[in-house]
Amino acid sequence: MKLLQPISGTLAMNIQDTIEQALASAGLDTKAGPMQGVTETIRQALASAGLGMATAPQAVSRTTAAADEARTFDVEARDLGAAPAAPASAKARGQFLARSHTGPAGSRNFKLYLPPQAVKTGAAPLPLVVMLHGCTQSPDDFAAGTRMNRLADEHGLLVVYPEQPAGANPSRCWNWFRTQDQARAGGEPEIIAGIVRAVQSEHAVANGRVYVAGLSAGAAMALVLGETHPELFSAVGVHSGLPFMAASDIPSALAAMKGRAAAGPAARPASTPKATGQARQAVPTIVFHGDRDHTVQHRNGEHIVQQTVALHAAQAPLSVRTEPGVSPGGRRYQRTLHTDTAGKPMVEAWTLHGAGHTWAGGDASGSHTDPTGPDASAAMLAFFMAHTGAS
């Protein structure tokens, strides 16, 4: 294929990547089957239009503190609310175990990380964090990219990574957009909740300290879990995700990803009770989203914040403050905190200026990461540790 000037090639690559990522996030496999022909048609059309594919990836946009007078604020592991765990001996190692769970709604494999503190005899109960990978990812890939196991070693956490198989979705996306997978019983939320309860039955998990976070489709499913199992999860972390009930099928999912409001039940106000007749419960939520995300538009992150703030504000008044900052890697961002009367953040929103559809502060050894920062994993843990549920 003919290579043209870099600007045109980069534009072509962005166009194709955006389309392929959108199809993949909707559960459509672009590598095989009928959708393969669609992507090949896209390539041919771009070539006919004189837009060749660039060989080099688009450079990450970076700014420095000199670009503005914003105060630098980067969340590091040492800033977590919980005191650091006692250092383990040089020979102590965590365990990354392969497990599976079968329940009434179905089966899933998962990986469970046990830090050194959990391996020793008579270990004290530890918090549990559920990490839901994005499309095309695996538990090992997601663990490497988020570096959550490293933080588990430092602070004493159990981490579980449910795995979405290709048999459930060709691109291994969690099916956040399907009606049956947005309900408490009978779908993927029930399976994931079953995994959590299985881990609780086998290991010492601290009461009221179970949290869930995810990226992209995994982030959307994390929100679903907070809505359908609020008694189980004390806080939710959302990175580049979509609002609860933003879609009910593939067409509405594609529209939602592009920031267009969906029709039908997805357009229901945040304060409306669920179909079961039970009032929606407000679960503390932290949201990360890049404002140059062309796979899941930033508007989705804004909608998540609006809905979650509305739920919390209906229960008690909130105060809001905004802090601009720059990560050590040069990423400018805006951090907004919605706090209760005691000053505890109930909703925390990070807008990452110039960032795309990637995990902020992630390790380059994993896919869909942006090492520029800020450290989303550490920030989510800091937020999580401030919240304890009643379970």
Tab-separated table of C-alpha atoms in Angstrom, residues 127 207-211 233-236 283-286 312 338 340 344-348 380-390:
chain	number	residue	atom	x	y	z
A	127	PRO	CA	-9.529	-5.661	50.962
A	207	ASN	CA	-15.880	-6.823	55.662
A	208	GLY	CA	-17.195	-3.967	53.559
A	209	ARG	CA	-13.990	-3.660	51.563
A	210	VAL	CA	-14.816	-5.106	48.154
A	211	TYR	CA	-14.322	-2.795	45.171
A	233	PHE	CA	-19.275	-3.317	46.249
A	234	SER	CA	-18.308	-0.374	48.444
A	235	ALA	CA	-16.963	1.759	45.562
A	236	VAL	CA	-16.581	1.670	41.774
A	283	VAL	CA	-22.271	3.884	45.368
A	284	PRO	CA	-19.108	6.039	45.642
A	285	THR	CA	-17.553	6.300	42.187
A	286	ILE	CA	-14.263	7.524	40.712
A	312	HIS	CA	-25.659	11.044	46.032
A	338	HIS	CA	-17.779	15.991	45.117
A	340	ASP	CA	-20.073	14.999	51.677
A	344	LYS	CA	-15.165	12.553	52.151
A	345	PRO	CA	-15.183	12.316	48.324
A	346	MET	CA	-18.291	10.489	47.119
A	347	VAL	CA	-17.676	11.162	43.418
A	348	GLU	CA	-14.247	11.915	41.978
A	380	MET	CA	-8.520	4.507	42.482
A	381	LEU	CA	-7.051	2.672	45.448
A	382	ALA	CA	-6.819	5.911	47.416
A	383	PHE	CA	-10.491	6.516	46.690
A	384	PHE	CA	-11.473	2.932	47.486
A	385	MET	CA	-9.700	2.860	50.839
A	386	ALA	CA	-11.747	5.854	51.979
A	387	HIS	CA	-14.959	3.841	51.697
A	388	THR	CA	-16.217	0.911	53.737
A	389	GLY	CA	-19.558	-0.759	53.056
A	390	ALA	CA	-21.941	-2.432	55.440
